[in-house]
Coordinates of C-alpha atoms and ligand atoms in Angstrom, one line a residue:
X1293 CA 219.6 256.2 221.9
X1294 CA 223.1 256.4 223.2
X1295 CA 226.1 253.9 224.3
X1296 CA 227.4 255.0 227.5
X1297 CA 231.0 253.9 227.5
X1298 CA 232.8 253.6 230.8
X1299 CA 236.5 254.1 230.8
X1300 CA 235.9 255.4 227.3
X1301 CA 239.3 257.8 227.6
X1302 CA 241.3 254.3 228.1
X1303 CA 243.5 252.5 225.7
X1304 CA 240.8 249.6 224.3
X1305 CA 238.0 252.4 225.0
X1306 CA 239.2 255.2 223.3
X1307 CA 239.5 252.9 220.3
X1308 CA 236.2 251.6 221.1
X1309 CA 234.8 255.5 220.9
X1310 CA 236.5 255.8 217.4
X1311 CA 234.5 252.7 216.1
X1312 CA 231.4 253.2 218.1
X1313 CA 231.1 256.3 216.1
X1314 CA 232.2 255.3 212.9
X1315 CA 229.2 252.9 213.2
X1316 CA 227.0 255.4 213.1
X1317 CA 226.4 254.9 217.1
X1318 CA 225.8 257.9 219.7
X1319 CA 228.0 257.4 222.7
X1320 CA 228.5 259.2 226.0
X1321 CA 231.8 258.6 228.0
X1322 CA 232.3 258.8 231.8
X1323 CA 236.4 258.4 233.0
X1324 CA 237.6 259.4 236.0
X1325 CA 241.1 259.9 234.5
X1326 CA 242.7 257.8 236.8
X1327 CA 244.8 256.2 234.1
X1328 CA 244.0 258.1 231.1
X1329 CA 243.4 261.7 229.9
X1330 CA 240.3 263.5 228.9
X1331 CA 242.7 264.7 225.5
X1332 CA 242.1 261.0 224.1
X1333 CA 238.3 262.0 223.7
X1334 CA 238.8 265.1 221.8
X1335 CA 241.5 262.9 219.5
X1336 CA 238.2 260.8 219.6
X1337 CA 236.4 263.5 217.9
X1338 CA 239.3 264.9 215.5
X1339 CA 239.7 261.4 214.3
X1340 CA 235.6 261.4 213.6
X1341 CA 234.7 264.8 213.0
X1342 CA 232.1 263.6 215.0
X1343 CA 230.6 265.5 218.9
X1344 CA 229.8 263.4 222.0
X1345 CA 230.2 264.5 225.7
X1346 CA 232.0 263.1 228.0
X1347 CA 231.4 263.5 231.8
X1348 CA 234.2 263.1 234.6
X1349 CA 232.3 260.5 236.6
X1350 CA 234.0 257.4 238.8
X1351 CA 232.0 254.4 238.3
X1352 CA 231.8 254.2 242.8
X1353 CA 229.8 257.4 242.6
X1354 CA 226.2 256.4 242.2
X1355 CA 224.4 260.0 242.4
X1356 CA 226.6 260.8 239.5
X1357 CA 225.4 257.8 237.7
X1358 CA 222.1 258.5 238.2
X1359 CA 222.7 262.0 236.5
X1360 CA 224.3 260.5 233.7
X1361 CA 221.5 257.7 233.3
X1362 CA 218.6 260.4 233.8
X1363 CA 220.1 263.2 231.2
X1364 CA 221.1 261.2 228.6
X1365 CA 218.8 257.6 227.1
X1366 CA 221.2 255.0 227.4
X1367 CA 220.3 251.5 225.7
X1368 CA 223.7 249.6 226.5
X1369 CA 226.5 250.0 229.1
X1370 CA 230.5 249.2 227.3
X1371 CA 232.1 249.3 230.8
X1372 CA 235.6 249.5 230.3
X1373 CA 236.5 250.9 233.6
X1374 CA 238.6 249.3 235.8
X1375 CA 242.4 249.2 237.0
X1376 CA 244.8 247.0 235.6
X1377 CA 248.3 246.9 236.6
X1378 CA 248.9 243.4 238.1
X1379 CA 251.7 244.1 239.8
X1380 CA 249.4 246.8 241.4
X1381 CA 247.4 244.6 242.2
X1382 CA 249.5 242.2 244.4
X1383 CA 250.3 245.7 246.6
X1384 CA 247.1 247.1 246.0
X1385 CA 243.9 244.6 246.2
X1386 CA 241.9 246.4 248.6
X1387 CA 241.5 249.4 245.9
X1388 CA 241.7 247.0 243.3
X1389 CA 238.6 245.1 244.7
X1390 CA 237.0 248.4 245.6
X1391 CA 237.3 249.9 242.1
X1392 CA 236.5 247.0 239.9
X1393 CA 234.4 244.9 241.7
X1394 CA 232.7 247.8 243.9
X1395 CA 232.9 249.6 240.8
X1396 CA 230.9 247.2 238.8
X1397 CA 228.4 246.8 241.4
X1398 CA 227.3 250.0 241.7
X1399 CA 227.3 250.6 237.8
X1400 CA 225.1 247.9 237.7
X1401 CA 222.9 249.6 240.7
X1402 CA 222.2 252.8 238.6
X1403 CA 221.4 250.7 235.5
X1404 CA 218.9 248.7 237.2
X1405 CA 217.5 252.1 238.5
X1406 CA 217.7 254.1 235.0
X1407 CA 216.0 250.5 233.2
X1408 CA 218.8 249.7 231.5
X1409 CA 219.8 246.2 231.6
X1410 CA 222.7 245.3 228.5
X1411 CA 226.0 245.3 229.3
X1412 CA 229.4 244.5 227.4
X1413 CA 232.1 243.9 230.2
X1414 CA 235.8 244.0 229.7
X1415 CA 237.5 240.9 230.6
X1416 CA 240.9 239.5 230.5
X1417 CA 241.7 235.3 229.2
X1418 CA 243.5 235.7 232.7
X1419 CA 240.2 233.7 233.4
X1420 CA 241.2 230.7 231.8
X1421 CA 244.4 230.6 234.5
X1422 CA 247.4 228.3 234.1
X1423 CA 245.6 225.0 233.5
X1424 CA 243.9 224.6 230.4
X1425 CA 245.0 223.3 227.1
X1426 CA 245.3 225.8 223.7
X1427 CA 243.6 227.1 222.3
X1428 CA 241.0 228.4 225.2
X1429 CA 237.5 228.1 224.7
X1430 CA 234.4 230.2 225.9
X1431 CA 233.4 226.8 227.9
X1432 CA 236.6 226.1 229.4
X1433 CA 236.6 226.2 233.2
X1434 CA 238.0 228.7 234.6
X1435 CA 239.6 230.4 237.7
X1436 CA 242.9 230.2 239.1
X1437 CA 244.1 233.3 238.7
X1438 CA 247.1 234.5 240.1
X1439 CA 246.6 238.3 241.1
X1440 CA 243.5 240.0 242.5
X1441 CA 243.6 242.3 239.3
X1442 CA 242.8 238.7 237.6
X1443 CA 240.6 237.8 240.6
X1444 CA 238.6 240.7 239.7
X1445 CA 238.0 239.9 236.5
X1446 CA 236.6 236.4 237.7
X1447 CA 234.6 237.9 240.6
X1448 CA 232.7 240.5 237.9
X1449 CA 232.0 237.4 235.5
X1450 CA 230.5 235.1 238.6
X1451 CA 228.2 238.7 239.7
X1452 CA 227.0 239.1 235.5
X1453 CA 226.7 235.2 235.3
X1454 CA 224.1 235.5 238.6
X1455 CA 222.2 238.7 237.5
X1456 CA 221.4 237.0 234.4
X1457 CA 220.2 233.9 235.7
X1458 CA 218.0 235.7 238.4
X1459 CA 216.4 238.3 236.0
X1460 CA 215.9 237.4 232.4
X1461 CA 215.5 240.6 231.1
X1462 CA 219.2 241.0 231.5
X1463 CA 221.7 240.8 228.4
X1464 CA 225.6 240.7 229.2
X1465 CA 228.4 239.8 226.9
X1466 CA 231.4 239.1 228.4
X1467 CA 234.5 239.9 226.5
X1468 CA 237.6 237.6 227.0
X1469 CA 240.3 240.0 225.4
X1470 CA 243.9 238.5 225.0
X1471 CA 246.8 240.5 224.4
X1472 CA 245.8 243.9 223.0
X1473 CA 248.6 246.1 221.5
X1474 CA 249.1 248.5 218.2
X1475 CA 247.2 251.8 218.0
X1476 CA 244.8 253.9 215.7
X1477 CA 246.5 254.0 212.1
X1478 CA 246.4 258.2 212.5
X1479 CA 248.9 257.9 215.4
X1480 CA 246.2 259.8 217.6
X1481 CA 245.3 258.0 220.3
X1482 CA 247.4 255.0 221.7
X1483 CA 248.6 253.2 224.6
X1484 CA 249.5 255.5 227.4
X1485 CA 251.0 253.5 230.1
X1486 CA 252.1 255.6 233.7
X1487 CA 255.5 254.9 234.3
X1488 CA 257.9 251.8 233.1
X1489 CA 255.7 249.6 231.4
X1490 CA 254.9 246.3 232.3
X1491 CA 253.3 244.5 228.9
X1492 CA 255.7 244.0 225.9
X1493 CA 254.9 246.0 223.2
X1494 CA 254.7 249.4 225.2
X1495 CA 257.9 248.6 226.3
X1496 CA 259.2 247.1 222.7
X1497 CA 258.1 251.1 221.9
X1498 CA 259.8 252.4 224.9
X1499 CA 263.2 251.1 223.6
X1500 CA 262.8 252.1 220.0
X1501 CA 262.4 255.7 221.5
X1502 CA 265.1 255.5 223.2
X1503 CA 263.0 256.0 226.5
X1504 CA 264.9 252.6 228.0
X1505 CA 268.0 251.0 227.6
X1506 CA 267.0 247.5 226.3
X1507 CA 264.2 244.9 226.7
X1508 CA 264.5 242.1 229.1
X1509 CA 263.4 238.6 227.8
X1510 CA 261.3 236.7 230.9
X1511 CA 262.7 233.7 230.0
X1512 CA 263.2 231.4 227.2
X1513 CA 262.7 228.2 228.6
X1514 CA 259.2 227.8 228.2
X1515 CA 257.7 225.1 226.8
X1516 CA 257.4 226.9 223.6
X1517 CA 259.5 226.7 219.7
X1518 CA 261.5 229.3 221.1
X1519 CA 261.5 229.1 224.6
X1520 CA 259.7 232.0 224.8
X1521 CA 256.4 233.2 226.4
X1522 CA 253.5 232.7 223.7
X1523 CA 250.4 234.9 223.5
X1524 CA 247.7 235.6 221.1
X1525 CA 248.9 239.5 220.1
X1526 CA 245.3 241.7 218.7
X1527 CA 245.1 244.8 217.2
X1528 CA 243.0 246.9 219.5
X1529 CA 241.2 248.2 216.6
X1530 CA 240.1 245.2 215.5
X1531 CA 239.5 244.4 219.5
X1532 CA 237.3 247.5 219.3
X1533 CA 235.5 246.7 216.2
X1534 CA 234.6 243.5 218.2
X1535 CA 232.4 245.8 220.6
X1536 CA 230.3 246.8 217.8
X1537 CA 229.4 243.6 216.9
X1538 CA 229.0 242.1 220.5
X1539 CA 227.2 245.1 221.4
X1540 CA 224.7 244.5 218.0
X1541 CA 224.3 241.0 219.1
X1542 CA 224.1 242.0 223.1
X1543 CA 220.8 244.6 221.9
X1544 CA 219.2 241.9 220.3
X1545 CA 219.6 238.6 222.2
X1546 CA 218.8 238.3 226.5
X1547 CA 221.1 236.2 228.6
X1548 CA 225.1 236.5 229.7
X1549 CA 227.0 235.2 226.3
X1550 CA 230.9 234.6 226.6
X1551 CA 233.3 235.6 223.7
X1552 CA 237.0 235.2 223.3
X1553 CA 238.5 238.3 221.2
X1554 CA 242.2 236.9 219.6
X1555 CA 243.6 236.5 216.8
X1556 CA 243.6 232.5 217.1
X1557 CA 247.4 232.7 216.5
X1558 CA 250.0 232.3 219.1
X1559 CA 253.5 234.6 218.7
X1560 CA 256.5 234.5 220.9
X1561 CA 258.5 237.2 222.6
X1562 CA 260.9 236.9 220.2
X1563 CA 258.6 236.6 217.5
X1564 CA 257.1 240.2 218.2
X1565 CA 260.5 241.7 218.6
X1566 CA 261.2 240.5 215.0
X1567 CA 257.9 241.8 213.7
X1568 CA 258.8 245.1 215.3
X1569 CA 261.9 245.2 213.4
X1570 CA 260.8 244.4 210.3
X1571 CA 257.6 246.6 210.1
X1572 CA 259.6 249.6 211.3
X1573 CA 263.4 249.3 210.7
X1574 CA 264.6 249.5 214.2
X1575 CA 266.4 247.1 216.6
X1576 CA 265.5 246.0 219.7
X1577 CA 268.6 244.9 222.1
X1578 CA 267.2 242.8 224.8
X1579 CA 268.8 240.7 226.8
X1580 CA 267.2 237.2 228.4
X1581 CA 266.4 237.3 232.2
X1582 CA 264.5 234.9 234.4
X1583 CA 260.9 234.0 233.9
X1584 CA 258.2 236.5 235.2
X1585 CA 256.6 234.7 238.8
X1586 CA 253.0 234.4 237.6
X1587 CA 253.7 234.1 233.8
X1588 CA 252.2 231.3 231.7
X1589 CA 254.3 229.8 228.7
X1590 CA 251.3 229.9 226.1
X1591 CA 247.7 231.3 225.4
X1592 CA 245.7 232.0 222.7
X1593 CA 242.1 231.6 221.4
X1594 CA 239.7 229.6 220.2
X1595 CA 237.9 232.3 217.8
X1596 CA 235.1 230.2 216.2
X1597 CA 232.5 231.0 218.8
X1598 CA 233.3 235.1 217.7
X1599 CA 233.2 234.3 214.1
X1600 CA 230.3 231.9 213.5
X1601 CA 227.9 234.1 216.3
X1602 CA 228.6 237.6 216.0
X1603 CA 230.6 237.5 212.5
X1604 CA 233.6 239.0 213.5
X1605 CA 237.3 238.0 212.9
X1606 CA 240.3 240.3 213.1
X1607 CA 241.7 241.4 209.8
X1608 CA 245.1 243.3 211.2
X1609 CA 248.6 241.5 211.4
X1610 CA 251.1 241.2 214.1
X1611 CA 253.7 243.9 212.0
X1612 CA 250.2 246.1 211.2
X1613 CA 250.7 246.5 215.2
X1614 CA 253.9 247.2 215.2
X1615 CA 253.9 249.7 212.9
X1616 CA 251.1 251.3 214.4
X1617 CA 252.6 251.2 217.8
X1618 CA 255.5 252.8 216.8
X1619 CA 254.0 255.8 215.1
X1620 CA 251.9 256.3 217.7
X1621 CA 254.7 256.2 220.2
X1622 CA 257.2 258.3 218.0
X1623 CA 254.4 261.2 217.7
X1624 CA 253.5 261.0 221.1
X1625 CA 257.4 259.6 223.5
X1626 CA 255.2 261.3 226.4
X1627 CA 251.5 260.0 225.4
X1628 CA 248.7 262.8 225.9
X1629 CA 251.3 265.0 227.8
X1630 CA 252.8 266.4 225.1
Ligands
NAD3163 P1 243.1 251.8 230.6 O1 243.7 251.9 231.9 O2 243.7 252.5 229.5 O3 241.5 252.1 230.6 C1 240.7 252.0 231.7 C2 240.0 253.3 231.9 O4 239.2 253.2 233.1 C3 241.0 254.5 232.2 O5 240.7 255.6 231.3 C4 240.8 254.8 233.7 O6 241.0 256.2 233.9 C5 239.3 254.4 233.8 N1 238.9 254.1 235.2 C6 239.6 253.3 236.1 N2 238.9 253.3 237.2 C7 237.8 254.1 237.1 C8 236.7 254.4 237.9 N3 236.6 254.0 239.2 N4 235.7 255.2 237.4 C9 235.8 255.7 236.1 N5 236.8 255.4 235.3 C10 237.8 254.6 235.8 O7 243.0 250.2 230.3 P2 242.7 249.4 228.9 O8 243.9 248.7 228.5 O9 242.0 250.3 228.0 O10 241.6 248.4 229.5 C11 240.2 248.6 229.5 C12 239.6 247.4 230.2 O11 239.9 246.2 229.6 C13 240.0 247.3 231.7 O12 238.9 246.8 232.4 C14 241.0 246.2 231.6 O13 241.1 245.5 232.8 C15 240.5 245.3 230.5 N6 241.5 244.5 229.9 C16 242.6 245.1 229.4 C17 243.6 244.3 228.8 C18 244.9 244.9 228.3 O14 245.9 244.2 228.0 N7 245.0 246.2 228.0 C19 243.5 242.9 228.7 C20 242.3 242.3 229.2 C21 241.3 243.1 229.8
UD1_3164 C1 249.6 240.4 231.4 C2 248.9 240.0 232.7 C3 247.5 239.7 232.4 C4 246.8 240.9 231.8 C5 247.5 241.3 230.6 C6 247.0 242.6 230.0 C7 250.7 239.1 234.1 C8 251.3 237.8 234.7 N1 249.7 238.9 233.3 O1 249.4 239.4 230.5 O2 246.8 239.4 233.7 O3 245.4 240.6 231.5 O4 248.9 241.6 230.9 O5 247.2 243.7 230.8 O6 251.2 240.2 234.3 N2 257.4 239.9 228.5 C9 258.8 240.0 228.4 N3 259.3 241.2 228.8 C10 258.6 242.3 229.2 C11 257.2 242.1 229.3 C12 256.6 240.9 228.9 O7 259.5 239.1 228.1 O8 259.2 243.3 229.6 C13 256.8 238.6 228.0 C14 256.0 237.9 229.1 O9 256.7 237.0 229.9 C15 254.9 237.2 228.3 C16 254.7 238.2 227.1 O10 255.9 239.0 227.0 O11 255.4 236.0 227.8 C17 253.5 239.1 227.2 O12 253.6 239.8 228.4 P1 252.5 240.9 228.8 O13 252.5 241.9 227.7 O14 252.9 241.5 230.1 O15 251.1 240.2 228.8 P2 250.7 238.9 229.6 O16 251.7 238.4 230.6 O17 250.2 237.9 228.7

């Protein structure tokens, strides 16, 4: 009785390995290392002291699924694999349709072939698009999104929504995440981003290393207290420890469910620079530039529907991140090549 956890050598799933196991769960990993490296999943098992494989496998190649689902007995399916640069994206959405979308589709191919029929799928509040009032709520509508990476995100939710409503025996949960940042308190395993980073807080790390010059502000006219972008900022530990309990609730109850996984709290740009100060002694210079095309001024959740149903809240602060963040990056300026 095993979790097979796609993308498990990621950022979020790497994490998610960590508290899978702490759980007491079995898990299996597949990665194609695209964006990650194989060294996460024996940081995995030093943080533990616990064994699992894990299997170089892309999530296109459906013989190799089939060996994964016929050596091992899977009950549930964390599938974190997917890319995620939305810049990317914009250059890239034939590959980014291909791997996510095709991806997903034949995951779910070799699942319905092996029996296995529960799924916990990443996705991004890029669903709830640039419409909707805060906080955003599980039965918001959503859509326009402004990138295919976002696109693809909507496109998997649409195919989980149908293949539960055609065959009941189904059970997906459908993870909204909204801003993940921070890292495992040991400093082992963190975000590893390939080249200049794009989200804040690897690049709030980047300057504290000294690895670039200073951060640039996308604007601070935003309809916001500061003028600054606002976003709901999780711990990905307490993101991960969110895929225990949806995957709990996801063995136990059939249908597609839809959970938001935030804090509830909305922080600025500014804010987070601040927080990264004060938990770790260092300055940030920045300097303020013109908005980011694309870029919303605020989002964060509505967590109710995660605490009342699945009983999970986060427990980590903004400045728990930061700190963690920064000892991750300062033990590891180079991430897993070191
Ligand atoms: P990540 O890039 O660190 O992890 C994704 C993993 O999937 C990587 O290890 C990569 O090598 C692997 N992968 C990619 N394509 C694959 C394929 N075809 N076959 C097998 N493995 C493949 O990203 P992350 O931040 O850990 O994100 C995990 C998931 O959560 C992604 O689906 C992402 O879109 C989603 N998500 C992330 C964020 C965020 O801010 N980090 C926000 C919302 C949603
Ligand atoms: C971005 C993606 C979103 C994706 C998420 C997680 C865009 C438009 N959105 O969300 O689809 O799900 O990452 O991968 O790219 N900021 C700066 N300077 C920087 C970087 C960011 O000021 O160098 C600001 C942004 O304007 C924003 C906030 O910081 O207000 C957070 O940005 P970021 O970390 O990139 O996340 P999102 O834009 O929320």
């Amino acid at each position: 009785m095993a979790i097979l956890i796609t993308g498990g050598a990621g950022f979020i799933g790497s994490h998610t390995c960590v508290e899978m196991l702490e759980a007491g769960k079995e898990i299996v990993v597949i990665d194609n290392y695209a964006n990650s490296s194989p060294k996460a999943c024996e940081r995995v098992k030093a943080i533990t002291g616990k064994d699992f494989p894990y299997i170089e496998c892309d999530i296109r190649d459906e013989e190799k699924l089939n060996k994964v689902f016929a050596s091992y007995k899977i009950d549930a399916v964390v599938h974190f694999a997917g890319l995620k640069a939305v810049g990317e994206s914009c250059v890239k959405p034939v590959e980014y349709y291909d791997n996510n979308v095709g991806g997903t589709l034949t995951l779910l191919k070799a699942m319905k072939s092996a029996g296995v029929k529960t799924m916990i799928f990443s996705s991004s509040a890029t669903v709830y698009g640039g419409e909707n009032p805060v906080p955003f709520k599980e039965d918001m509508k959503i859509g326009g999104t402004t990138n295919p990476y976002g696109t693809t995100k909507l496109f998997i939710e649409n195919i989980l929504t149908d293949l539960c409503k055609a065959d009941k025996d189904w059970s997906v949960s459908l993870l909204r995440y909204f801003n993940p940042i921070g890292a495992h308190e040991s400093g082992m395993i963190g975000e590893a981003p390939n080249g200049t980073p794009n989200n804040l807080m690897p690049y709030i790390a980047q300057v504290a290393v000294g690895k670039l010059k200073q951060l640039s502000v996308y604007g601070n006219d935003y309809n916001t207290p500061d003028g600054t972008g606002v976003r709901d900022y999780i711990h990905v530990v307490d993101l991960a420890k969110g895929h225990v309990f949806a995957c709990n609730r996801a063995l136990s109850v059939k249908g597609c469910e839809i959970y938001n996984l935030g804090t509830g709290r909305g922080v600025s740009v500014l804010d987070l620079i601040k927080a990264f100060e004060s938990a770790n002694g260092i300055k940030i210079p920045y300097v303020v530039v013109p908005r980011r095309p694309g870029d919303i001024d605020v989002s964060y959740a509505d967590v109710s529907k995660a605490l009342n149903v699945l009983g999970w809240k986060t427990e980590k602060s903004a400045e728990d991140a930061c700190r963690d963040s920064w000892n991750w990056q300062k033990n590891n300026p180079n991430g897993y090549d070191n």
